[in-house]
Amino acid sequence: MHPIVQYLHRVAKTYGSISPDTRSARRFAKLGWGSLITFPQGSMFGEQAIFIGDNTLISEHVTMSVGYMPNVPTLVDSALVIGDRCVVGARSTLTAHGRIELGDDVWLGKDVFISDSSHGYQDPTVPVGRQMGEHQSISIGSGSWIGHGAVILPGTTLGRQVVVAAGAVVRGEFPDHSVVAGVPAK
């Protein structure tokens, strides 16, 4: 790669990232001290209902959304809460319609998908994509690790310091210090 391109890439990463002292940080309910949302960001909307604690890193291409689409009022005031010292890996998606809460020191690998809602299928004459499912809160306890490519489904509660294996599809309740793996995860 040409040195000028490398330089421009570093400049874009530096000035395109969102930190508490940037104008873009004002869109969030909270972007804690020492936290950083790296450039380039993924899709983001509903920032006024997103709380991010101190010293948390949101990697590039991460999607964080509250509600169903931009410029539509969010459903709750604190729908997406990410604790202190968390890491959200590149290309991960956190989509909140009710509430998703990550405790302190939660680390997500790359390509993790977390959503508190899915689609229903009550009426076979209506396309599935137009049938909204029930919103079911998600809670991930402090100190937990979510492996690369894991999917956390609506209604999941993980205790403290739970390890979720890469590629696992998780739904249900798992106590502190569990190791969760598989499709479906057990």
PDB file of N, CA, C and O in Angstrom, residues 3 66 100 105 111 128 135 165 167 186:
ATOM      1  N   PRO A   3       2.400   4.801   0.869  1.00  0.00           N
ATOM      2  CA  PRO A   3       2.476   5.512   2.152  1.00  0.00           C
ATOM      3  C   PRO A   3       1.420   6.611   2.310  1.00  0.00           C
ATOM      4  O   PRO A   3       0.930   6.842   3.411  1.00  0.00           O
ATOM      5  N   VAL A  66     -31.432   1.018  18.218  1.00  0.00           N
ATOM      6  CA  VAL A  66     -32.565   0.924  19.127  1.00  0.00           C
ATOM      7  C   VAL A  66     -33.802   1.262  18.308  1.00  0.00           C
ATOM      8  O   VAL A  66     -33.855   2.312  17.666  1.00  0.00           O
ATOM      9  N   ILE A 100     -31.367  -4.544  26.115  1.00  0.00           N
ATOM     10  CA  ILE A 100     -30.186  -5.395  26.118  1.00  0.00           C
ATOM     11  C   ILE A 100     -29.211  -4.750  27.094  1.00  0.00           C
ATOM     12  O   ILE A 100     -28.936  -3.553  26.992  1.00  0.00           O
ATOM     13  N   ASP A 105     -16.941  -5.377  31.906  1.00  0.00           N
ATOM     14  CA  ASP A 105     -15.905  -6.329  31.486  1.00  0.00           C
ATOM     15  C   ASP A 105     -16.443  -7.467  30.614  1.00  0.00           C
ATOM     16  O   ASP A 105     -15.920  -8.579  30.646  1.00  0.00           O
ATOM     17  N   ASP A 111     -18.148 -10.435  14.840  1.00  0.00           N
ATOM     18  CA  ASP A 111     -19.350 -10.978  14.185  1.00  0.00           C
ATOM     19  C   ASP A 111     -20.374 -11.562  15.163  1.00  0.00           C
ATOM     20  O   ASP A 111     -21.113 -12.476  14.800  1.00  0.00           O
ATOM     21  N   VAL A 128     -43.295 -13.069   6.681  1.00  0.00           N
ATOM     22  CA  VAL A 128     -42.679 -13.209   8.005  1.00  0.00           C
ATOM     23  C   VAL A 128     -41.970 -11.925   8.418  1.00  0.00           C
ATOM     24  O   VAL A 128     -42.045 -11.493   9.568  1.00  0.00           O
ATOM     25  N   HIS A 135     -40.814  -8.739  22.227  1.00  0.00           N
ATOM     26  CA  HIS A 135     -39.532  -8.245  22.725  1.00  0.00           C
ATOM     27  C   HIS A 135     -39.233  -8.947  24.040  1.00  0.00           C
ATOM     28  O   HIS A 135     -40.047  -8.945  24.953  1.00  0.00           O
ATOM     29  N   ALA A 165     -19.131 -20.219  23.519  1.00  0.00           N
ATOM     30  CA  ALA A 165     -18.217 -20.687  22.470  1.00  0.00           C
ATOM     31  C   ALA A 165     -18.503 -20.000  21.141  1.00  0.00           C
ATOM     32  O   ALA A 165     -19.626 -19.576  20.860  1.00  0.00           O
ATOM     33  N   GLY A 167     -19.562 -19.381  17.522  1.00  0.00           N
ATOM     34  CA  GLY A 167     -20.600 -19.976  16.687  1.00  0.00           C
ATOM     35  C   GLY A 167     -21.817 -20.503  17.415  1.00  0.00           C
ATOM     36  O   GLY A 167     -22.738 -21.014  16.785  1.00  0.00           O
ATOM     37  N   LYS A 186     -25.955 -25.385  24.912  1.00  0.00           N
ATOM     38  CA  LYS A 186     -26.256 -26.083  26.169  1.00  0.00           C
ATOM     39  C   LYS A 186     -25.096 -25.896  27.125  1.00  0.00           C
ATOM     40  O   LYS A 186     -23.990 -25.658  26.737  1.00  0.00           O
TER      41      LYS A 186
END
